Amino acid sequence: MEAFSFGSYYPGEGPLYRLDPRTKLLGGIAFLIIALMARSAIALVPLGLFVAVLYLLAGVPAGRAVRSLVPLLGIIVVVGVLNLFTDHSGPVLVNWGILQISEGSLGSFVFISARMLAMMCAMSIVTMTTQTLDLTHAVERLLAPLSRFGVPAHEIGMMLGIALRFMPQFATEFRDTYRAQVSRGARVSRGPVASVRMLSSVSIPLFASIFRHAETLAAAMDARCYHGEQGRTRLRELRFRSLDGAAVAALALLAASVIAVNLIVG
């Protein structure tokens, strides 16, 4: 269940909750681009401060934020370890035959890991402060101009919303199936081989249950005469406000800070 808690919506109040979801979605993408522009560890300092301010404005508890990121730390570690063997600059610290770790590779490990952590934290705060329906509406509105060229904007937004909703549902079904298998006498032991065997015994009933839920959802949409975007209305329309302009200005200031640090450090 913790694996699917990354970025799950956290009810609260604050300026981030009042932002237009399109602003938050595009702002998250802009943050990723700005993070990729950073060329040194010093350039990551304004990114870290920016993320810290976002969490303070959102009012998300530190424990909740850390728990949501723990399942993804493995990805950061794997990518960081791979970078240990890409940069051979500086004196060699560890020599294992063809594998060598130098000061440059160690710095690359720290830099890449810190940058990925900042990127994950930024995208997590976007989904933590935005409900799933608002995210799907934002995607639909952003893709609306492409509908003139045959792009199904509404259908893409709907699929995104269903996928986001099915992630915790998948985790719940996995937990229930696992407990059902154990209650029927399935052997549970530690180790990679035993885990693969246990996963194979759980996967078939798990996917059968998921497909049953998908079929139920399709039948419910058909019973409610769902015909896509035709004739659909919304209770609250998305509108840009002055607060969204302030968010854009903050991102522009962040980009300028990162570029300035890159030019100074050289």
Short mmCIF file of C-alpha atoms in Angstrom, two decimals, residues 47-223:
data_model
loop_
_atom_site.label_atom_id
_atom_site.label_comp_id
_atom_site.label_asym_id
_atom_site.label_seq_id
_atom_site.Cartn_x
_atom_site.Cartn_y
_atom_site.Cartn_z
CA LEU A 47 15.71 23.84 -6.38
CA GLY A 48 15.79 22.36 -2.88
CA LEU A 49 14.74 25.63 -1.28
CA PHE A 50 11.90 25.98 -3.78
CA VAL A 51 10.61 22.46 -2.99
CA ALA A 52 10.86 23.13 0.76
CA VAL A 53 8.78 26.30 0.40
CA LEU A 54 6.17 24.38 -1.59
CA TYR A 55 5.75 21.80 1.16
CA LEU A 56 5.50 24.55 3.77
CA LEU A 57 2.80 26.32 1.76
CA ALA A 58 0.90 23.07 1.27
CA GLY A 59 1.07 22.20 4.96
CA VAL A 60 1.89 18.54 4.25
CA PRO A 61 3.41 16.87 7.34
CA ALA A 62 7.04 15.86 6.97
CA GLY A 63 6.26 12.28 7.97
CA ARG A 64 3.61 11.96 5.26
CA ALA A 65 5.96 13.38 2.63
CA VAL A 66 8.79 11.03 3.61
CA ARG A 67 6.54 7.95 3.67
CA SER A 68 5.27 8.70 0.19
CA LEU A 69 8.82 8.93 -1.18
CA VAL A 70 10.32 5.88 0.57
CA PRO A 71 9.04 3.31 -1.97
CA LEU A 72 10.71 5.25 -4.81
CA LEU A 73 14.10 5.63 -3.15
CA GLY A 74 15.15 2.36 -4.78
CA ILE A 75 14.92 4.01 -8.21
CA ILE A 76 17.13 6.86 -7.04
CA VAL A 77 19.68 4.44 -5.60
CA VAL A 78 19.81 2.33 -8.79
CA VAL A 79 20.26 5.35 -11.07
CA GLY A 80 22.85 6.83 -8.72
CA VAL A 81 24.84 3.58 -8.56
CA LEU A 82 24.88 3.37 -12.36
CA ASN A 83 26.44 6.83 -12.45
CA LEU A 84 29.24 5.64 -10.18
CA PHE A 85 30.88 4.01 -13.19
CA THR A 86 30.30 6.71 -15.84
CA ASP A 87 32.65 9.46 -14.65
CA HIS A 88 36.33 8.58 -14.19
CA SER A 89 37.68 12.04 -13.45
CA GLY A 90 39.77 12.70 -10.35
CA PRO A 91 41.79 10.27 -8.24
CA VAL A 92 40.57 6.69 -7.99
CA LEU A 93 39.06 5.85 -4.59
CA VAL A 94 38.08 2.20 -5.14
CA ASN A 95 39.57 -0.17 -7.70
CA TRP A 96 37.85 -3.51 -8.36
CA GLY A 97 39.49 -4.60 -11.56
CA ILE A 98 37.46 -3.14 -14.43
CA LEU A 99 35.20 -1.31 -11.93
CA GLN A 100 36.66 1.91 -10.61
CA ILE A 101 35.10 4.58 -8.41
CA SER A 102 36.74 7.98 -8.52
CA GLU A 103 35.99 11.36 -6.95
CA GLY A 104 34.22 12.41 -10.14
CA SER A 105 31.95 9.35 -10.16
CA LEU A 106 31.16 9.84 -6.47
CA GLY A 107 30.21 13.46 -7.13
CA SER A 108 28.07 12.33 -10.07
CA PHE A 109 26.31 9.83 -7.79
CA VAL A 110 25.44 12.53 -5.24
CA PHE A 111 24.42 15.07 -7.90
CA ILE A 112 22.14 12.73 -9.88
CA SER A 113 20.53 11.32 -6.73
CA ALA A 114 19.83 14.79 -5.30
CA ARG A 115 18.38 16.02 -8.59
CA MET A 116 16.08 13.01 -8.95
CA LEU A 117 14.92 13.42 -5.35
CA ALA A 118 14.05 17.07 -5.98
CA MET A 119 12.15 16.14 -9.16
CA MET A 120 10.14 13.44 -7.39
CA CYS A 121 9.32 15.76 -4.49
CA ALA A 122 8.07 18.43 -6.89
CA MET A 123 5.80 16.07 -8.82
CA SER A 124 4.57 14.55 -5.57
CA ILE A 125 3.42 17.93 -4.25
CA VAL A 126 1.49 18.51 -7.50
CA THR A 127 -0.66 15.41 -7.00
CA MET A 128 -0.82 15.83 -3.22
CA THR A 129 -2.56 19.18 -3.62
CA THR A 130 -4.74 18.33 -6.63
CA GLN A 131 -7.68 15.94 -6.78
CA THR A 132 -7.77 13.30 -9.50
CA LEU A 133 -10.80 14.81 -11.24
CA ASP A 134 -9.10 18.20 -11.39
CA LEU A 135 -5.97 16.64 -12.91
CA THR A 136 -7.98 14.87 -15.60
CA HIS A 137 -9.90 18.08 -16.31
CA ALA A 138 -6.61 19.96 -16.62
CA VAL A 139 -5.21 17.40 -19.08
CA GLU A 140 -8.40 17.57 -21.10
CA ARG A 141 -8.33 21.37 -21.28
CA LEU A 142 -4.64 21.45 -22.20
CA LEU A 143 -5.18 18.96 -25.02
CA ALA A 144 -8.40 20.62 -26.22
CA PRO A 145 -6.68 22.64 -28.99
CA LEU A 146 -5.34 19.39 -30.45
CA SER A 147 -8.86 17.98 -30.79
CA ARG A 148 -9.15 19.91 -34.06
CA PHE A 149 -6.52 17.54 -35.45
CA GLY A 150 -8.31 14.41 -34.25
CA VAL A 151 -6.64 14.04 -30.84
CA PRO A 152 -9.24 12.61 -28.39
CA ALA A 153 -8.55 15.05 -25.55
CA HIS A 154 -11.50 14.03 -23.41
CA GLU A 155 -10.81 10.32 -23.79
CA ILE A 156 -7.14 10.77 -22.85
CA GLY A 157 -8.12 12.71 -19.74
CA MET A 158 -10.67 10.06 -18.82
CA MET A 159 -8.12 7.26 -19.22
CA LEU A 160 -5.68 9.17 -17.03
CA GLY A 161 -8.28 9.55 -14.29
CA ILE A 162 -9.24 5.87 -14.44
CA ALA A 163 -5.56 4.83 -14.34
CA LEU A 164 -4.87 7.01 -11.31
CA ARG A 165 -7.92 5.60 -9.55
CA PHE A 166 -7.00 2.01 -10.34
CA MET A 167 -3.52 2.29 -8.80
CA PRO A 168 -4.71 2.20 -5.15
CA GLN A 169 -7.40 -0.28 -6.20
CA PHE A 170 -4.67 -2.53 -7.59
CA ALA A 171 -2.75 -2.30 -4.31
CA THR A 172 -5.88 -3.16 -2.32
CA GLU A 173 -6.64 -6.17 -4.50
CA PHE A 174 -3.03 -7.34 -4.23
CA ARG A 175 -3.19 -7.17 -0.43
CA ASP A 176 -6.52 -9.01 -0.26
CA THR A 177 -5.40 -11.70 -2.71
CA TYR A 178 -2.15 -12.19 -0.83
CA ARG A 179 -3.98 -12.62 2.48
CA ALA A 180 -6.47 -15.01 0.89
CA GLN A 181 -3.65 -17.16 -0.49
CA VAL A 182 -1.93 -17.24 2.90
CA SER A 183 -5.18 -18.18 4.66
CA ARG A 184 -5.52 -21.14 2.27
CA GLY A 185 -2.11 -22.48 3.27
CA ALA A 186 0.21 -20.86 0.73
CA ARG A 187 3.81 -21.00 1.89
CA VAL A 188 5.39 -17.62 2.60
CA SER A 189 9.16 -17.48 2.96
CA ARG A 190 11.78 -14.82 2.45
CA GLY A 191 14.23 -14.66 -0.42
CA PRO A 192 14.09 -13.62 -4.09
CA VAL A 193 13.19 -17.09 -5.43
CA ALA A 194 10.40 -17.60 -2.91
CA SER A 195 9.06 -14.12 -3.62
CA VAL A 196 8.85 -14.86 -7.36
CA ARG A 197 7.01 -18.11 -6.68
CA MET A 198 4.59 -16.36 -4.35
CA LEU A 199 4.02 -13.62 -6.92
CA SER A 200 3.15 -16.18 -9.58
CA SER A 201 0.50 -17.75 -7.33
CA VAL A 202 -1.02 -14.33 -6.61
CA SER A 203 -0.90 -12.80 -10.11
CA ILE A 204 -3.64 -14.93 -11.75
CA PRO A 205 -6.42 -14.26 -9.19
CA LEU A 206 -5.19 -10.67 -8.88
CA PHE A 207 -5.60 -9.86 -12.58
CA ALA A 208 -8.89 -11.78 -12.72
CA SER A 209 -10.21 -9.49 -9.98
CA ILE A 210 -8.85 -6.36 -11.70
CA PHE A 211 -10.50 -7.31 -15.00
CA ARG A 212 -13.77 -7.91 -13.16
CA HIS A 213 -13.61 -4.40 -11.68
CA ALA A 214 -12.84 -2.95 -15.12
CA GLU A 215 -15.83 -4.75 -16.60
CA THR A 216 -18.04 -3.46 -13.78
CA LEU A 217 -16.84 0.09 -14.43
CA ALA A 218 -17.57 -0.23 -18.15
CA ALA A 219 -21.06 -1.55 -17.43
CA ALA A 220 -21.70 1.32 -14.99
CA MET A 221 -20.61 3.93 -17.55
CA ASP A 222 -22.81 2.30 -20.20
CA ALA A 223 -25.80 2.19 -17.82
#
